[in-house]
mmCIF file of C-alpha atoms in Angstrom:
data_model
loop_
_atom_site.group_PDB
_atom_site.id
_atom_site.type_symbol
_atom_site.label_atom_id
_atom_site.label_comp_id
_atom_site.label_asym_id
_atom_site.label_seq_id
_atom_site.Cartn_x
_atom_site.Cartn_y
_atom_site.Cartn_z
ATOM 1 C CA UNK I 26 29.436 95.119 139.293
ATOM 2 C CA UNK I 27 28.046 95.546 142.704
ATOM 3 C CA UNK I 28 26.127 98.687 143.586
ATOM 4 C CA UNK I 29 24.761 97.728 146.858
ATOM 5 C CA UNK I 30 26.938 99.786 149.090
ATOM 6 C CA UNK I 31 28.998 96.822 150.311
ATOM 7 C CA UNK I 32 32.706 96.847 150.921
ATOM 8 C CA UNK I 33 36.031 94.632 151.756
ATOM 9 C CA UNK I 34 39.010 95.186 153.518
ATOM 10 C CA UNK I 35 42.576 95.496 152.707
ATOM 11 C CA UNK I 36 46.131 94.663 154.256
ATOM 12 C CA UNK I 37 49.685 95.467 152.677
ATOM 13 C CA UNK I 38 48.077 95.438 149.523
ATOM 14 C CA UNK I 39 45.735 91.815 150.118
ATOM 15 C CA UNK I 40 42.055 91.914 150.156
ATOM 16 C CA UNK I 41 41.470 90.445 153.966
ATOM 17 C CA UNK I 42 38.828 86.992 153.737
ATOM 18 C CA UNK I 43 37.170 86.589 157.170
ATOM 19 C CA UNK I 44 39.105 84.019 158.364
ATOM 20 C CA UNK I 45 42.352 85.696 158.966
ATOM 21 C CA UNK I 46 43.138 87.302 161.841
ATOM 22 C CA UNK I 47 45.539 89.790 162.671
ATOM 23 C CA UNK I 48 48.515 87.264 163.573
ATOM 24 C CA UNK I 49 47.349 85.837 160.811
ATOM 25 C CA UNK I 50 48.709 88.558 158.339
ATOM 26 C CA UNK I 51 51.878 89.181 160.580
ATOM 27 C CA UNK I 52 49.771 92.836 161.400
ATOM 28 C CA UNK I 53 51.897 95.064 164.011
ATOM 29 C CA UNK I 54 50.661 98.069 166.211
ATOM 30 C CA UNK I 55 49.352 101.157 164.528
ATOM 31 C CA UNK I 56 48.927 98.540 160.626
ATOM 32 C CA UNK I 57 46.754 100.376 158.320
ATOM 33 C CA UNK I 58 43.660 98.508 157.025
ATOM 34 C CA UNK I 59 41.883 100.012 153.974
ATOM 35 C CA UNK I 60 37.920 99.943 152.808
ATOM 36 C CA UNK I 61 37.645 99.914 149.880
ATOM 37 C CA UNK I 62 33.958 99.949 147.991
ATOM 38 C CA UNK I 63 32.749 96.145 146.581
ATOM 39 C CA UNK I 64 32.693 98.547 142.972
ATOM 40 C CA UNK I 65 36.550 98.531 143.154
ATOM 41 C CA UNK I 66 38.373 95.425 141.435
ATOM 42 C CA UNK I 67 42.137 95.025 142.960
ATOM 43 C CA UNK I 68 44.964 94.883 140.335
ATOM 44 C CA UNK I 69 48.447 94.429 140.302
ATOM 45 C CA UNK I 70 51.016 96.945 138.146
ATOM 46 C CA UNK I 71 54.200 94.746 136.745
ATOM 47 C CA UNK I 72 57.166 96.283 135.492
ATOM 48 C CA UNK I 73 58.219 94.540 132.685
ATOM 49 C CA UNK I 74 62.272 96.058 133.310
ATOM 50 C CA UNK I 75 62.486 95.299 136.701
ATOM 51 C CA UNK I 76 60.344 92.078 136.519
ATOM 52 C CA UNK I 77 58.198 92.833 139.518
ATOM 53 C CA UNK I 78 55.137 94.308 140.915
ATOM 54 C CA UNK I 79 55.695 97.962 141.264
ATOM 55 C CA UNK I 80 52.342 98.435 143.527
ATOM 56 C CA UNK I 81 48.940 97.079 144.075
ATOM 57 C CA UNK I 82 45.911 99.299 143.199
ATOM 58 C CA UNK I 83 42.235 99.679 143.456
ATOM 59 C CA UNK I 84 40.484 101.107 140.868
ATOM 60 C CA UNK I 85 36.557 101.566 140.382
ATOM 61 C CA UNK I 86 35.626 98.988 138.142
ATOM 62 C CA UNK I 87 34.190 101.797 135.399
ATOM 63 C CA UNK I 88 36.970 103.636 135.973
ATOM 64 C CA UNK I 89 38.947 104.471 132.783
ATOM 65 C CA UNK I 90 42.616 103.845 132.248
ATOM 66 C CA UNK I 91 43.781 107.081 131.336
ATOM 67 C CA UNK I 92 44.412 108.183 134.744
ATOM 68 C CA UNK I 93 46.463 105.179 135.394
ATOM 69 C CA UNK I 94 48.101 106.049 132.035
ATOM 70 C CA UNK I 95 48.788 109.880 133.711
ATOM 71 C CA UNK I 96 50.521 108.433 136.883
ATOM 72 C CA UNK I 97 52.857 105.987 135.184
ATOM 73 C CA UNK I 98 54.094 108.793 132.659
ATOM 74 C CA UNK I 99 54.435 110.960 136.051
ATOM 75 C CA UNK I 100 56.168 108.416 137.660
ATOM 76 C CA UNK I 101 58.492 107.307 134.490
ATOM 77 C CA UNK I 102 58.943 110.671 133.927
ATOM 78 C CA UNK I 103 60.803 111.632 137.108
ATOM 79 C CA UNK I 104 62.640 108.591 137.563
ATOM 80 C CA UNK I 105 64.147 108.472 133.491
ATOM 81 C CA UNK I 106 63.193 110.861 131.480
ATOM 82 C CA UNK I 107 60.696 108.911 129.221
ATOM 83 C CA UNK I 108 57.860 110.357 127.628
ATOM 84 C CA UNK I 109 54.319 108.634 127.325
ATOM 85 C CA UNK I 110 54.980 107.045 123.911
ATOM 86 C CA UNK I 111 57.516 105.020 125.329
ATOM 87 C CA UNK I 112 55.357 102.692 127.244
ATOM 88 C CA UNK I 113 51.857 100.744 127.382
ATOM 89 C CA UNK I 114 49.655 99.362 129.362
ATOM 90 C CA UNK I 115 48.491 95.334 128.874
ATOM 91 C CA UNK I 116 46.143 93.022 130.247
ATOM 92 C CA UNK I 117 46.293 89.321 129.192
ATOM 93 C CA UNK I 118 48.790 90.014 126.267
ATOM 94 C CA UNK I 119 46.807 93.252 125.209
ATOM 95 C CA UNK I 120 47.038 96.858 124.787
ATOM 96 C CA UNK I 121 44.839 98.310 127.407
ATOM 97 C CA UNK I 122 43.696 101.987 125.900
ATOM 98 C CA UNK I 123 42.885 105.143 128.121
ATOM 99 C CA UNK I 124 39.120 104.776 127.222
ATOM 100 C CA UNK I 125 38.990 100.435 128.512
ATOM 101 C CA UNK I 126 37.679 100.033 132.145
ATOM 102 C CA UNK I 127 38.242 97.089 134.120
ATOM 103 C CA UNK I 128 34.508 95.772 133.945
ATOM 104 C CA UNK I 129 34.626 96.605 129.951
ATOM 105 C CA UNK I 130 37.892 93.920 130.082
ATOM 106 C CA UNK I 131 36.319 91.258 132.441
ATOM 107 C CA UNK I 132 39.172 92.009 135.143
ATOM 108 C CA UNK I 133 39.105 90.574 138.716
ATOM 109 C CA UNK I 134 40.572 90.871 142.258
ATOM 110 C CA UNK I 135 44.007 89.776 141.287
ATOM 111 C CA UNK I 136 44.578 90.682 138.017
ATOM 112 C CA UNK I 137 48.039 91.989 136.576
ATOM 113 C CA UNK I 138 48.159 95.305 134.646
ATOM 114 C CA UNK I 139 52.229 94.947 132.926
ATOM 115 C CA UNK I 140 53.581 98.096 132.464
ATOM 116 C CA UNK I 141 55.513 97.232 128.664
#
């Protein structure tokens, strides 16, 4: 995990490698480009009912999962009803729990989070 204070950019949820360009990445007036600290590790969230990714995130790569646990019963919650209990969290066919990071489970830029 780097600590040196660098940083990368971001585009419609894509980390941005220096040889794009704005026409590159279809970018229109006003497009929002995000920093986001060289400590962060970008992840995708997968719905396992609706067989796609919900969002892209960053997340500090010591960060722990339970706050990622918090927004998805939020989000569940509102939309159906469903209490925490009724979904988990996995990373390469395991149960992530609230206390894993992503550095403690080797992830990388990339990486799908599914939402079981």
């Amino acid at each position: 995990m780097k600590k040196d204070g660098s940083f990368f950019f971001m585009y419609d949820g894509h980390k941005i490698s220096l040889d794009e360009t704005p026409d590159s990445l279809g970018m229109k007036d006003r497009a929002e480009i995000i920093c986001v600290p060289s400590s962060h590790v970008i992840i995708d969230i997968f719905n396992v009912e609706t067989q796609e990714v919900q969002w892209v995130n960053t997340i500090n790569s010591s960060s722990q999962f339970q706050l990622l646990y918090k927004y998805c019963e939020d989000k569940r919650s509102q939309h159906k009803g469903k209490s925490r209990s009724s979904f988990y969290l996995e990373f390469n066919g395991s149960r992530i729990n609230h206390d894993d990071t992503p550095h403690s489970l080797g992830m990388g830029d990339g990486d799908r989070v599914v939402v079981s």
